Amino acid sequence: MYRYDEFDERFVRERVQQFRTQVERRLDGSLSDDEFKPLRLKNGLYLQLHAYMLRIAVPYGTLNGKQLRQLALIGERYDKGYGHFTTRQNLQFNWPQLKDVPDILDLLADVEMHCIQTSGNCIRNVTADQFAGIAKDEVEDPRPTAELLRQWSSLHPEFAWLPRKFKIAVTGAEHDRAAIKVHDIGLKVRRHPDTGATGYQVVVGGGLGRTPMIGKVIRDFLPKDELLAYLEAVMRVYNAEGRRDNKYKARVKILVHEIGTEEFVRRVEAEYAQLDGPTVNAPESEVARIARYFAPPAYEALPEDSAVLDAARRADPALDAFVAQNGFAHRQPGYLALTISLKPVGGVPGDMTSEQMRAFADIAERYSFDELRVTHAQNLVLPHVRKDDVPRVFEALKAAGLATANSGLVTDIIACPGMDYCALATARSIPIAQEIAKSFADERRQAEIGPLQIKISGCINACGHHHVGHIGILGLEKSGKENYQITLGGDATEAAALGERLGPGIDAEAVPGAIETIVGTYLKVRTDGEAFIDTVRRAGLDPFKASFDAYVAGEPA
Amino acid sequence: MTVVTPTGEVPNDYVRIESADDLTTVQGPLLAPLALAGAAVEARRNDRLGLSVANDTKVDAIAPFFDAIDLIAVEFPSFSDGRGLSLAKRLRRAGFAGRLRASGPLIADQFAEALACGFDEIQLPETMAARQPVAQWLAAKDIVTEHYQSGYGADRSILQKRLAARKG
Ligand code: HEM
Ligand code: SF4
């Protein structure tokens, strides 16, 4: 894991002090409310429906035990004893007081954390594949790139007042778990087909929100050492030319769409040609310095299979189901990565109590080289667990209420805060997730249904990624009543696709039944071993539309 | 109008003009809109000349006048519109070596950013200057002492300092 040196340490401390003075200057009237607002947003402080919300950066989703414990403490002291993990691998507190925020920031700085640029019209916290350094299909670990970008984007003097927010995601693997095609910039580490050199495929202009778009490739291969200069060129073109007349048209995706990918590439390359790359790019030894922090931990040399785990799985069906569902193959023999679901049936997706954080910190320290990850599906990961230890880890997780075996299944639902917290919401989303999860609570049935991602947003801003859910649910308001639109066939991976509307919007009470109907159709139509999303792709929307229409019309399925 | 520089407040010695007639009637250093640049240079006055440019102006439209002017004022319509920062960066890259002024309702918290992008000074409307006295600007400028980005400002970036430390 990356550790701060004296520069990073001083930088974060000074940033806290800067925010402290900004709060003071707001209180003494030097700053107007309009002026203070972007300053507080750039420090992750939102004004929500009932209170302030503080969004803490978890750069590319990596944490250690000490950091999680500090979050537990903050949750207890300044919130209501819990925190909420988000779809951008961050953590939010929903109830802090403005006056406490600088102190919270100091506590974060004590464990090398911050809230820098978790909100506002700037380059946001950079996200990455949660299985970085673990996955077998990885070309290169994306975390050193993400850390370099974290540093480069922090208080960037030129790109702090962009037309709109700007999100970057990085993956180093073949299979895209970072949703790079629905980010403003997506980077995929790849090898040059001829030379074998390392570089990036650069994707620009993806995004969700009210105008969802899949990103376009603007450079198939960017040599690795040119990254910062090239991104500076992209950002400058966007900063200078992105629309500022309408905030709904201000994302880079709209600029790319309006002028066309070819013209966008032309402008970026023209800017890039004028840049003096070597004066901008990171020195090679600095890139190497950062990369060293992400060297593999001191694994033991172990056989691939663990007799201990195999025997325990045979003896305990619950453990067996947990490993089958939440286990992820590790490239190191004898090790396994485990997804820890924050989606217990009936719970709030992504919420974690302070006690759970402490228990989980213990587990990570003891069994996973003091490392844990946050996923964009609002879950956690124990990255490096010895297979021999898995039975013990499972017991410890169970004791903490963290052993739900539903990773990637129908109850592993992404839901935005919606009407429960968000001032922009047109509908509830957390309670909808809870109702659906209850309806599919039976674990055996979930396993039989297989991988299925449901994603719910409480308004068209799409924080819950509903466009790229296998089943997407969008909560709107229709003549004073909540109304839910269902889409099918969305996908956030390398096969990125936007979901299509299934039919008319329905009432909240009808949503769980509609999901049952869709799943029922899938079970009827699927071929052997075919996953939900593949069935939708093969069979198309028609069979689903027919049963959905019948359901809406009140006919028995 | 108050002008703030890294060393404190300085008097604004440029008079803004709106029309070609002003070229002959107004005395002293002038700040002319870009549309009047040709006429102003033509008038061959002996006083200093500055150009006021909108933040979406192309550098190519300004560059022909570089030799005839000693100040460019980039207009910021609002503090949250960052286009002027990229324009400053491009003007410096194109070789403009005169005074570069950010003009508009900026806030003290942006002083360091503006300087790093190549501006020399900020010209503030009086209402802003009254709320945010110069002392606040000078304090805000130095509160974060280091930056990660190379190519911004005269001092070295954190990345460059690390490199130097490694070389010993
Ligand atoms: C008070 C709470 C929130 C507000 C006011 C808010 C506001 C917004 C708005 C206005 C957009 C649309 C931006 C655009 O398309 O230009 C958006 C998108 C988004 N938000 Fe939120 N949001 C909130 C909470 C959250 C939370 C809790 C998460 C994570 C769980 C989240 C993650 C996202 C994501 C991933 C997008 C994706 C759309 C994109 O980047 O294209 N937001 N949000
Ligand atoms: S999707 Fe809408 S309701 Fe949900 S968090 Fe975003 S802005 Fe709020």
PDB file of C-alpha atoms and ligand atoms in Angstrom, chain A residues 46-49 53 55 84-88 92 164-165 167 182 184 206-211 247-248 251 253 378 414-417 421-424 460-465, ligand 1:
ATOM      1  CA  TYR A  46     -22.308  18.347   0.782  1.00  0.00           C
ATOM      2  CA  LEU A  47     -25.489  19.809   2.140  1.00  0.00           C
ATOM      3  CA  GLN A  48     -28.068  17.029   2.015  1.00  0.00           C
ATOM      4  CA  LEU A  49     -31.749  16.836   2.826  1.00  0.00           C
ATOM      5  CA  MET A  53     -22.665  14.827   4.382  1.00  0.00           C
ATOM      6  CA  ARG A  55     -17.405  12.185   1.639  1.00  0.00           C
ATOM      7  CA  HIS A  84     -21.714   4.372   4.003  1.00  0.00           C
ATOM      8  CA  PHE A  85     -19.520   3.009   1.201  1.00  0.00           C
ATOM      9  CA  THR A  86     -20.310   4.492  -2.207  1.00  0.00           C
ATOM     10  CA  THR A  87     -20.157   3.377  -5.822  1.00  0.00           C
ATOM     11  CA  ARG A  88     -16.968   5.345  -6.268  1.00  0.00           C
ATOM     12  CA  GLN A  92     -19.671   8.922   3.411  1.00  0.00           C
ATOM     13  CA  ARG A 164     -18.341  19.960 -14.284  1.00  0.00           C
ATOM     14  CA  LYS A 165     -17.052  17.085 -12.212  1.00  0.00           C
ATOM     15  CA  LYS A 167     -14.069  11.134 -12.939  1.00  0.00           C
ATOM     16  CA  VAL A 182     -18.703   5.045 -18.139  1.00  0.00           C
ATOM     17  CA  ASP A 184     -15.005  10.839 -18.080  1.00  0.00           C
ATOM     18  CA  GLY A 206     -18.377   8.005 -20.899  1.00  0.00           C
ATOM     19  CA  GLY A 207     -20.787   8.827 -18.145  1.00  0.00           C
ATOM     20  CA  LEU A 208     -24.173   8.146 -16.699  1.00  0.00           C
ATOM     21  CA  GLY A 209     -26.454  10.854 -15.374  1.00  0.00           C
ATOM     22  CA  ARG A 210     -29.340  12.110 -17.469  1.00  0.00           C
ATOM     23  CA  THR A 211     -27.481  11.594 -20.746  1.00  0.00           C
ATOM     24  CA  LYS A 247     -24.799  22.247 -16.207  1.00  0.00           C
ATOM     25  CA  TYR A 248     -26.587  19.266 -17.657  1.00  0.00           C
ATOM     26  CA  ARG A 251     -19.675  16.964 -18.844  1.00  0.00           C
ATOM     27  CA  LYS A 253     -19.186  13.386 -22.763  1.00  0.00           C
ATOM     28  CA  GLN A 378     -20.397  -0.938  -2.395  1.00  0.00           C
ATOM     29  CA  ILE A 414     -26.382  -1.101  -5.774  1.00  0.00           C
ATOM     30  CA  ALA A 415     -28.656   1.677  -4.560  1.00  0.00           C
ATOM     31  CA  CYS A 416     -28.075   5.409  -4.280  1.00  0.00           C
ATOM     32  CA  PRO A 417     -29.156   7.227  -1.081  1.00  0.00           C
ATOM     33  CA  TYR A 421     -30.895  11.415   2.285  1.00  0.00           C
ATOM     34  CA  CYS A 422     -30.655  13.179  -1.024  1.00  0.00           C
ATOM     35  CA  ALA A 423     -32.158  16.595  -1.756  1.00  0.00           C
ATOM     36  CA  LEU A 424     -32.384  15.873  -5.473  1.00  0.00           C
ATOM     37  CA  ILE A 460     -32.156  10.740 -13.324  1.00  0.00           C
ATOM     38  CA  ASN A 461     -28.733  11.726 -12.012  1.00  0.00           C
ATOM     39  CA  ALA A 462     -28.039   8.012 -11.930  1.00  0.00           C
ATOM     40  CA  CYS A 463     -25.774   7.809  -8.902  1.00  0.00           C
ATOM     41  CA  GLY A 464     -26.930   4.209  -8.549  1.00  0.00           C
ATOM     42  CA  HIS A 465     -25.684   3.390 -12.079  1.00  0.00           C
TER      43      HIS A 465
HETATM   44  C1  HEM C   1     -26.543  14.156  -1.594  1.00  0.00           C
HETATM   45  C2  HEM C   1     -26.119  13.198  -2.301  1.00  0.00           C
HETATM   46  C3  HEM C   1     -25.832  13.267  -3.775  1.00  0.00           C
HETATM   47  C4  HEM C   1     -26.068  14.237  -4.706  1.00  0.00           C
HETATM   48  C5  HEM C   1     -26.687  15.592  -4.498  1.00  0.00           C
HETATM   49  C6  HEM C   1     -25.591  13.733  -5.965  1.00  0.00           C
HETATM   50  C7  HEM C   1     -25.667  14.414  -7.164  1.00  0.00           C
HETATM   51  C8  HEM C   1     -25.340  13.874  -8.363  1.00  0.00           C
HETATM   52  C9  HEM C   1     -25.601  14.477  -9.622  1.00  0.00           C
HETATM   53  C10 HEM C   1     -26.239  15.840  -9.822  1.00  0.00           C
HETATM   54  C11 HEM C   1     -25.156  13.617 -10.590  1.00  0.00           C
HETATM   55  C12 HEM C   1     -25.219  13.802 -12.087  1.00  0.00           C
HETATM   56  C13 HEM C   1     -24.026  14.457 -12.565  1.00  0.00           C
HETATM   57  C14 HEM C   1     -23.980  14.638 -14.043  1.00  0.00           C
HETATM   58  O1  HEM C   1     -24.498  13.798 -14.787  1.00  0.00           O
HETATM   59  O2  HEM C   1     -23.383  15.627 -14.471  1.00  0.00           O
HETATM   60  C15 HEM C   1     -24.598  12.493  -9.932  1.00  0.00           C
HETATM   61  C16 HEM C   1     -24.000  11.399 -10.558  1.00  0.00           C
HETATM   62  C17 HEM C   1     -23.358  10.372  -9.891  1.00  0.00           C
HETATM   63  N1  HEM C   1     -23.239  10.242  -8.536  1.00  0.00           N
HETATM   64 FE1  HEM C   1     -24.165  11.358  -7.168  1.00  0.00          FE
HETATM   65  N2  HEM C   1     -25.070  12.500  -5.774  1.00  0.00           N
HETATM   66  C18 HEM C   1     -25.199  12.187  -4.462  1.00  0.00           C
HETATM   67  C19 HEM C   1     -24.808  11.041  -3.836  1.00  0.00           C
HETATM   68  C20 HEM C   1     -24.078  10.057  -4.451  1.00  0.00           C
HETATM   69  C21 HEM C   1     -23.696   8.844  -3.813  1.00  0.00           C
HETATM   70  C22 HEM C   1     -24.002   8.460  -2.389  1.00  0.00           C
HETATM   71  C23 HEM C   1     -22.990   8.132  -4.720  1.00  0.00           C
HETATM   72  C24 HEM C   1     -22.400   6.779  -4.566  1.00  0.00           C
HETATM   73  C25 HEM C   1     -23.078   5.807  -3.962  1.00  0.00           C
HETATM   74  C26 HEM C   1     -22.942   8.907  -5.917  1.00  0.00           C
HETATM   75  C27 HEM C   1     -22.302   8.523  -7.068  1.00  0.00           C
HETATM   76  C28 HEM C   1     -22.549   9.082  -8.279  1.00  0.00           C
HETATM   77  C29 HEM C   1     -22.175   8.460  -9.485  1.00  0.00           C
HETATM   78  C30 HEM C   1     -21.365   7.170  -9.620  1.00  0.00           C
HETATM   79  C31 HEM C   1     -22.686   9.247 -10.493  1.00  0.00           C
HETATM   80  C32 HEM C   1     -22.566   8.745 -11.883  1.00  0.00           C
HETATM   81  C33 HEM C   1     -22.861   9.514 -12.967  1.00  0.00           C
HETATM   82  C34 HEM C   1     -21.686   9.964 -13.735  1.00  0.00           C
HETATM   83  O3  HEM C   1     -20.597  10.145 -13.162  1.00  0.00           O
HETATM   84  O4  HEM C   1     -21.858  10.130 -14.936  1.00  0.00           O
HETATM   85  N3  HEM C   1     -23.608  10.069  -5.723  1.00  0.00           N
HETATM   86  N4  HEM C   1     -24.699  12.669  -8.585  1.00  0.00           N
END
